[in-house]
Coordinates of C-alpha atoms and ligand atoms in Angstrom, one line a residue:
M25 CA 22.3 65.1 -32.5
A26 CA 26.3 65.5 -31.6
D27 CA 26.4 67.6 -29.0
P28 CA 27.8 71.4 -30.1
V29 CA 30.3 71.1 -27.3
R30 CA 30.9 67.8 -26.1
I31 CA 32.4 64.5 -27.5
E32 CA 30.2 61.9 -26.9
A33 CA 32.0 57.5 -27.3
D34 CA 30.4 54.5 -27.5
Y35 CA 32.4 51.4 -25.4
L36 CA 31.1 47.7 -24.6
I37 CA 33.0 47.0 -21.6
E38 CA 33.6 43.9 -19.5
T39 CA 34.2 44.2 -15.3
A40 CA 34.0 42.0 -12.7
Y41 CA 33.9 45.3 -11.0
D42 CA 30.7 47.3 -10.0
P43 CA 30.2 48.7 -13.6
R44 CA 29.5 52.4 -12.7
R45 CA 32.6 52.6 -10.4
A46 CA 34.5 50.6 -13.3
A47 CA 33.0 53.6 -15.5
E48 CA 33.8 56.3 -13.6
A49 CA 37.7 55.2 -13.1
M50 CA 37.8 55.0 -17.5
A51 CA 36.1 59.1 -17.3
G52 CA 38.7 59.7 -14.6
E53 CA 41.5 58.4 -15.9
Q54 CA 40.7 59.9 -19.1
S55 CA 40.0 63.4 -17.8
S56 CA 41.2 65.1 -14.8
G57 CA 41.2 61.9 -12.0
T58 CA 44.0 59.2 -11.4
F59 CA 44.5 56.4 -9.6
V60 CA 44.3 58.7 -6.5
P61 CA 42.2 61.6 -5.8
V62 CA 45.1 64.4 -6.1
P63 CA 44.6 68.0 -4.5
G64 CA 43.8 70.3 -7.8
E65 CA 41.2 68.7 -8.9
T66 CA 38.9 71.1 -7.5
P67 CA 35.0 70.4 -7.9
E68 CA 35.3 73.5 -10.0
L69 CA 37.9 71.7 -12.4
K70 CA 35.5 68.3 -11.8
A71 CA 32.8 70.2 -13.5
R72 CA 35.0 71.8 -16.1
S73 CA 37.5 69.4 -16.8
A74 CA 36.1 66.4 -16.2
A75 CA 35.0 63.4 -18.8
R76 CA 31.1 62.3 -18.1
I77 CA 29.4 58.9 -17.7
E78 CA 26.0 60.4 -20.0
A79 CA 25.0 56.1 -20.4
L80 CA 25.4 52.5 -19.5
E81 CA 23.8 50.1 -20.4
L82 CA 23.8 46.5 -18.4
F83 CA 23.7 43.5 -20.3
D84 CA 21.9 39.9 -19.0
E85 CA 24.8 38.3 -20.2
V86 CA 27.7 37.2 -17.0
V87 CA 30.4 35.6 -18.3
P88 CA 33.1 33.4 -15.9
V89 CA 36.2 34.1 -17.9
P90 CA 37.4 37.3 -18.7
S91 CA 38.2 37.8 -22.3
L92 CA 41.1 39.9 -22.1
P93 CA 44.3 38.5 -19.6
G94 CA 45.9 40.6 -16.9
A95 CA 42.9 41.9 -15.5
G96 CA 41.8 42.8 -11.9
R97 CA 38.7 41.0 -9.9
P98 CA 37.8 41.5 -6.7
G99 CA 38.4 39.3 -3.8
G100 CA 35.9 35.5 -3.0
E101 CA 35.1 32.9 -4.9
D102 CA 32.0 33.4 -7.2
V103 CA 33.3 36.1 -9.4
V104 CA 31.3 37.2 -12.5
Y105 CA 32.5 39.1 -15.6
R106 CA 29.5 41.8 -16.8
R107 CA 29.0 43.7 -19.7
A108 CA 27.7 46.9 -20.4
R109 CA 27.2 49.5 -22.8
C110 CA 28.9 52.7 -21.5
T111 CA 28.6 56.4 -23.3
L112 CA 31.3 58.7 -21.7
S113 CA 31.6 62.5 -22.8
W114 CA 34.6 64.6 -22.8
P115 CA 34.1 68.6 -23.4
I116 CA 36.1 69.6 -26.2
E117 CA 37.7 72.2 -24.0
N118 CA 40.1 69.6 -22.9
M119 CA 42.4 69.0 -26.7
G120 CA 40.1 71.5 -28.9
P121 CA 39.8 69.3 -32.0
S122 CA 42.4 67.7 -32.6
L123 CA 42.5 64.2 -34.2
P124 CA 45.5 62.5 -32.5
N125 CA 44.7 64.2 -28.6
L126 CA 41.1 62.6 -29.8
V127 CA 42.6 59.5 -30.6
A128 CA 44.8 59.6 -27.3
T129 CA 41.2 60.5 -24.9
V130 CA 38.5 58.5 -26.4
A131 CA 41.2 55.5 -27.2
G132 CA 44.3 56.2 -24.7
N133 CA 45.1 54.4 -22.0
L134 CA 41.8 52.6 -21.2
F135 CA 41.9 49.6 -23.1
E136 CA 44.7 48.6 -20.7
L137 CA 42.6 49.9 -17.4
R138 CA 43.0 46.6 -14.7
Q139 CA 39.0 47.4 -14.0
F140 CA 37.9 45.7 -17.0
S141 CA 38.9 42.7 -18.9
G142 CA 37.5 44.2 -22.0
L143 CA 37.2 47.4 -23.3
R144 CA 36.0 48.2 -27.2
L145 CA 35.0 51.1 -28.6
L146 CA 31.6 51.0 -30.1
D147 CA 31.0 54.8 -32.3
L148 CA 32.1 58.3 -31.7
R149 CA 29.9 61.8 -32.3
L150 CA 31.9 64.4 -32.3
P151 CA 31.3 68.4 -32.0
T152 CA 30.9 70.0 -35.5
A153 CA 34.6 72.2 -34.7
F154 CA 36.2 69.1 -35.8
A155 CA 34.8 69.2 -39.7
D156 CA 35.0 72.9 -39.2
A157 CA 39.4 72.0 -38.5
Y158 CA 40.1 69.4 -40.5
P159 CA 40.0 69.1 -44.8
G160 CA 38.1 65.8 -45.1
P161 CA 37.7 64.3 -47.9
S162 CA 38.4 66.4 -51.2
F163 CA 36.6 64.1 -54.1
G164 CA 34.5 61.0 -51.7
V165 CA 32.3 59.5 -54.1
E166 CA 31.6 62.5 -56.4
G167 CA 34.6 63.3 -57.3
T168 CA 36.3 59.8 -58.0
R169 CA 33.6 59.0 -60.1
R170 CA 33.6 62.4 -62.1
L171 CA 37.7 61.5 -62.2
A172 CA 37.1 58.0 -63.4
N173 CA 34.3 58.7 -65.6
V174 CA 32.2 55.7 -64.4
H175 CA 28.3 56.4 -63.1
G176 CA 25.2 54.5 -62.4
R177 CA 27.5 51.4 -61.2
P178 CA 30.6 50.1 -59.3
L179 CA 33.8 51.0 -60.1
I180 CA 35.1 47.4 -61.4
G181 CA 39.2 47.1 -60.3
T182 CA 41.8 45.5 -59.4
I183 CA 45.6 44.7 -57.3
V184 CA 48.2 44.5 -59.3
K185 CA 49.4 40.4 -58.9
P186 CA 51.6 39.4 -57.8
S187 CA 51.7 42.1 -55.4
V188 CA 55.8 42.3 -55.1
G189 CA 58.3 40.8 -57.4
L190 CA 57.3 42.5 -61.0
G191 CA 59.5 45.5 -62.3
P192 CA 58.5 48.3 -63.5
E193 CA 57.7 48.0 -66.7
E194 CA 56.7 44.6 -66.3
T195 CA 53.8 46.5 -64.3
A196 CA 53.2 48.9 -66.7
A197 CA 52.4 45.6 -69.1
L198 CA 50.1 44.4 -66.8
V199 CA 48.4 47.7 -66.3
Q200 CA 48.2 48.0 -70.5
T201 CA 46.0 44.4 -70.4
L202 CA 43.8 45.4 -67.7
C203 CA 43.5 49.2 -69.5
E204 CA 43.0 47.0 -72.7
A205 CA 40.4 45.1 -71.4
G206 CA 38.5 48.0 -69.6
I207 CA 39.0 47.9 -66.1
D208 CA 38.0 51.3 -64.1
F209 CA 40.6 51.4 -61.4
I210 CA 44.2 49.5 -61.0
K211 CA 46.2 49.4 -57.2
D212 CA 49.1 49.0 -56.4
D213 CA 49.2 46.0 -53.3
E214 CA 50.4 47.7 -50.2
L215 CA 53.0 45.6 -49.7
Q216 CA 54.8 47.7 -52.9
A217 CA 55.8 51.1 -52.4
D218 CA 59.8 51.7 -53.4
G219 CA 61.4 48.9 -52.5
P220 CA 64.8 48.7 -55.1
H221 CA 63.3 45.6 -57.4
C222 CA 60.1 48.6 -57.9
P223 CA 60.7 52.4 -57.1
F224 CA 58.2 54.3 -57.1
D225 CA 59.2 56.9 -59.6
R226 CA 59.7 54.7 -62.4
R227 CA 56.7 52.6 -61.9
A228 CA 54.1 55.4 -61.6
E229 CA 56.3 56.9 -65.0
A230 CA 55.9 53.0 -67.1
V231 CA 52.1 52.6 -65.7
M232 CA 51.2 56.5 -66.6
R233 CA 52.6 56.2 -70.6
V234 CA 50.2 53.8 -70.6
V235 CA 47.4 54.4 -69.0
N236 CA 48.2 58.0 -71.1
A237 CA 48.1 56.1 -74.2
H238 CA 45.3 54.3 -73.7
A239 CA 42.8 57.0 -72.6
D240 CA 44.0 58.7 -76.1
R241 CA 43.3 57.0 -77.8
T242 CA 40.1 55.6 -76.4
G243 CA 39.3 57.9 -74.0
K244 CA 39.1 55.7 -70.6
K245 CA 41.8 56.6 -69.0
A246 CA 41.4 53.7 -65.4
M247 CA 42.3 55.4 -62.1
V248 CA 45.2 54.1 -60.9
A249 CA 45.7 54.1 -57.1
F250 CA 50.0 54.4 -56.7
N251 CA 51.1 53.1 -53.0
L252 CA 53.0 56.4 -51.8
T253 CA 53.1 55.2 -48.2
G254 CA 56.9 56.8 -47.1
D255 CA 57.8 59.8 -44.9
L256 CA 55.7 63.3 -45.1
D257 CA 58.4 64.6 -47.1
Q258 CA 58.2 61.7 -49.7
M259 CA 55.0 61.1 -50.0
R260 CA 54.3 64.6 -51.1
R261 CA 56.8 64.4 -53.6
R262 CA 55.3 60.8 -55.0
H263 CA 52.2 62.5 -55.0
D264 CA 53.3 65.8 -56.8
L265 CA 54.7 62.9 -59.5
V266 CA 51.6 61.1 -60.3
L267 CA 50.0 64.4 -60.2
A268 CA 52.2 66.2 -62.8
L269 CA 52.1 62.3 -65.1
G270 CA 48.4 62.6 -65.0
G271 CA 47.5 60.2 -62.7
T272 CA 44.1 60.2 -60.7
C273 CA 44.5 58.8 -57.2
V274 CA 47.5 58.1 -54.6
M275 CA 47.4 55.6 -52.1
A276 CA 48.4 55.3 -48.5
S277 CA 48.6 52.5 -45.7
L278 CA 47.0 54.0 -42.9
N279 CA 48.1 52.5 -39.6
A280 CA 52.1 52.6 -41.6
V281 CA 51.9 56.7 -42.1
G282 CA 49.9 56.9 -39.1
L283 CA 46.6 59.9 -38.3
V284 CA 49.7 62.5 -38.8
G285 CA 51.0 61.2 -41.8
M286 CA 47.0 61.5 -43.3
V287 CA 46.0 64.5 -42.8
E288 CA 49.0 66.5 -43.2
L289 CA 48.3 64.2 -47.5
G290 CA 45.0 65.7 -46.9
R291 CA 45.8 68.8 -46.8
H292 CA 48.8 68.3 -49.7
T293 CA 46.5 66.7 -52.1
Q294 CA 45.1 67.2 -55.3
L295 CA 43.9 63.8 -55.7
P296 CA 41.8 61.0 -54.7
I297 CA 43.6 58.8 -51.2
H298 CA 42.8 55.3 -51.2
A299 CA 42.9 54.2 -47.7
H300 CA 44.1 50.7 -47.3
R301 CA 43.7 49.5 -43.7
N302 CA 46.2 46.0 -43.3
G303 CA 46.6 46.1 -39.9
W304 CA 42.9 46.2 -38.9
G305 CA 43.2 43.1 -37.9
A306 CA 45.0 43.8 -34.5
L307 CA 42.3 46.7 -33.6
N308 CA 39.3 44.6 -34.2
R309 CA 39.9 41.1 -34.4
H310 CA 39.3 40.2 -30.7
P311 CA 35.1 41.0 -30.4
L312 CA 35.9 42.5 -26.5
L313 CA 39.3 45.5 -27.6
G314 CA 40.1 47.7 -29.7
W315 CA 38.0 49.8 -32.2
S316 CA 34.6 48.7 -33.9
Y317 CA 35.2 50.2 -37.5
V318 CA 31.7 52.5 -37.5
A319 CA 34.5 54.1 -35.2
W320 CA 37.7 54.4 -36.7
Q321 CA 36.1 55.0 -40.0
K322 CA 35.1 58.4 -38.9
I323 CA 38.5 59.5 -38.1
W324 CA 40.1 59.0 -41.6
R325 CA 37.4 60.7 -42.7
L326 CA 38.3 63.7 -41.3
A327 CA 41.7 63.5 -41.6
G328 CA 41.3 63.2 -45.8
V329 CA 41.2 60.0 -47.3
D330 CA 38.7 59.4 -50.5
H331 CA 38.1 55.5 -50.5
M332 CA 38.0 53.1 -47.4
H333 CA 38.8 49.4 -47.3
V334 CA 36.1 47.6 -45.7
N335 CA 36.9 44.0 -46.2
G336 CA 34.3 41.7 -48.6
L337 CA 32.2 39.6 -48.8
A338 CA 32.8 35.5 -47.8
N339 CA 36.5 37.0 -47.7
K340 CA 39.7 35.5 -47.2
F341 CA 40.2 37.4 -43.7
C342 CA 37.8 36.0 -40.7
E343 CA 35.2 39.0 -41.0
D344 CA 31.6 38.1 -41.0
D345 CA 29.4 39.5 -43.7
D346 CA 26.9 42.0 -41.7
S347 CA 30.1 43.6 -40.2
V348 CA 31.2 44.3 -43.8
I349 CA 28.4 45.5 -44.9
A350 CA 28.4 47.4 -41.8
S351 CA 31.0 48.9 -42.5
A352 CA 30.6 49.7 -46.1
R353 CA 27.4 51.3 -45.0
A354 CA 29.3 53.2 -42.1
C355 CA 31.7 55.1 -45.4
L356 CA 28.0 56.5 -47.2
T357 CA 26.7 58.1 -43.8
P358 CA 26.9 61.5 -43.3
M359 CA 28.8 62.5 -40.3
F360 CA 28.2 66.3 -39.9
E361 CA 24.9 67.9 -41.9
A362 CA 26.7 70.9 -43.5
K363 CA 30.1 68.2 -43.9
P364 CA 28.7 64.9 -44.9
C365 CA 32.5 63.5 -45.6
T366 CA 31.1 60.4 -47.2
V367 CA 33.6 58.2 -49.2
M368 CA 33.9 55.5 -51.0
P369 CA 34.2 51.9 -49.5
V370 CA 36.1 49.8 -51.2
F371 CA 35.5 45.5 -51.1
S372 CA 38.5 43.8 -51.2
S373 CA 39.8 40.3 -49.9
G374 CA 39.1 37.8 -52.3
Q375 CA 37.2 39.1 -54.2
S376 CA 35.6 37.3 -57.9
A377 CA 32.2 37.4 -59.9
R378 CA 30.9 35.6 -57.4
Q379 CA 30.4 37.9 -54.3
A380 CA 29.3 41.1 -56.6
D381 CA 24.9 39.3 -56.4
G382 CA 25.7 39.2 -52.6
T383 CA 27.3 42.6 -52.6
F384 CA 24.2 44.3 -53.9
R385 CA 21.5 43.1 -52.4
A386 CA 23.7 43.8 -49.4
L387 CA 24.8 46.9 -49.7
G388 CA 21.7 48.2 -51.6
S389 CA 24.3 51.2 -53.2
T390 CA 26.7 50.3 -56.4
D391 CA 28.5 53.5 -54.6
L392 CA 32.0 51.5 -54.7
I393 CA 35.3 50.4 -55.4
F394 CA 34.8 46.4 -56.1
A395 CA 38.9 45.6 -56.6
A396 CA 39.8 41.8 -56.7
G397 CA 43.3 40.5 -57.1
G398 CA 43.5 37.2 -57.4
G399 CA 39.2 37.2 -58.8
I400 CA 40.5 38.8 -62.5
M401 CA 44.6 37.4 -62.4
A402 CA 43.7 34.0 -61.7
H403 CA 41.0 33.4 -64.1
P404 CA 41.4 30.1 -66.8
D405 CA 41.6 32.5 -69.6
G406 CA 43.8 35.5 -67.9
P407 CA 43.2 38.7 -66.9
A408 CA 41.3 40.3 -70.0
A409 CA 38.3 37.4 -69.1
G410 CA 39.4 38.3 -65.3
V411 CA 37.6 42.1 -65.9
A412 CA 35.1 40.9 -68.1
S413 CA 33.7 38.2 -65.5
L414 CA 33.3 41.0 -62.8
R415 CA 31.9 43.0 -65.1
E416 CA 29.0 40.9 -66.4
A417 CA 28.7 39.6 -63.0
W418 CA 27.6 43.0 -61.9
E419 CA 25.4 43.7 -64.7
A420 CA 23.5 40.6 -63.5
A421 CA 23.8 41.7 -60.1
M422 CA 21.9 45.1 -60.8
A423 CA 19.7 44.6 -63.3
G424 CA 18.4 41.2 -60.9
I425 CA 19.0 38.5 -63.0
D426 CA 20.7 35.6 -61.2
P427 CA 24.3 35.1 -61.8
A428 CA 24.4 31.2 -63.3
T429 CA 21.1 32.6 -66.0
H430 CA 23.8 35.6 -66.8
A431 CA 26.0 33.1 -67.3
R432 CA 25.3 31.1 -70.1
A433 CA 25.8 33.6 -72.6
H434 CA 28.9 35.1 -71.1
P435 CA 31.7 32.9 -71.1
A436 CA 34.1 34.7 -68.8
L437 CA 31.6 35.0 -66.6
A438 CA 31.0 31.3 -66.7
R439 CA 34.1 30.3 -66.3
A440 CA 34.9 32.8 -63.4
L441 CA 31.8 31.3 -61.4
E442 CA 33.2 28.2 -62.1
T443 CA 37.0 29.1 -61.1
Y444 CA 35.8 30.6 -57.6
G445 CA 33.1 28.7 -56.7
G446 CA 29.6 30.1 -57.9
Ligands
3PG23 O1 44.9 44.5 -51.2 C1 44.5 43.8 -51.5 O2 43.2 44.7 -51.7 C2 44.4 42.7 -51.8 O3 45.7 42.5 -51.7 C3 43.0 41.8 -52.1 O4 43.9 40.9 -52.5 P1 42.7 39.2 -53.5 O5 41.5 39.9 -54.2 O6 43.5 39.2 -54.7 O7 42.7 38.9 -52.0
MG24 MG1 46.8 43.6 -50.6

């Protein structure tokens, strides 16, 4: 249960010093203290403003070498590094319900404090004042399903590939093929935004021409996430263009536009925001540094995103499957009782028909976007067969049929399993 007036953050810490003293230094540095006592830091001021150590759980394991370079150590020969889980809390009075200032507090200077040879933010609990101050997702799972008109199964999606290099008309021609194959969701790659070779406006116009024509003919409108990543005014203007063209989604790169960019887009948007997490590896790849996804995704959900990338099972990156599933679950876990802020997890990165079964079993939900770029485009019988193979793989997964058995009567799936490794 979240405290109504205090922010809580859990950390994994590693230190060669007494862990409680190190945690005190962190709490002090991130609130009223600094490296020496200062006269104004009276007991009354500390009682009002200092961060508190709420919990400190030491782990038995000690390590002989520091996980990160540059950390300090006490003198003597037999120095070991101890690890602990530590919870700090801050009064919301210190920064008010402000996401950028929350980040500066819970994930600011502390990562480089000399006391620590490892420090990672594991989770966050926020007072409801944050839910009142920020829009949260405008569409989330339900709104996305309504706009895409897909119910009771995942949205089958793709990423335009080649990522860059296609012009607006070539992109539209590929989108036409994908629409005819019955795809639910298409996104620009994060590398494709507004380059002179494929300007945003011309791409959006050409793509929406074919998406709208297909929808008029068949009643099915693919949701296309146009990558509007840019400066604030550019993003607002591009959003308005997509809306005017009858589009149903926009996309932005979280780390590139930053928190304020996303908050502003969240306040402006009338469309679901598809959030691409490229750059995430820099915040997460070292297990003793940075953020856990469980903590990180909460910030963006409050800011207003509707779809969050979570990687995928057996992906092309280095994240293991348990971590991917924990991330997807986090996206679907309510943040506040009155404002759940749940968002669609997006499985993407080296995905194909091969991972549908495992994804469904592990997640136990169909509330997800399953996006395969190479897993559709490189299908030996072409992108339409790639789309069919994913649909068939999900049909089998949801019916509890072994993919290889289902593939006997479904050639697109059979070829995908052969191609991508069954
Ligand atoms: O932007 C993405 O999500 C990736 O480029 C996924 O591409 P892939 O499915 O070909 O790995
Ligand atoms: Mg990409």
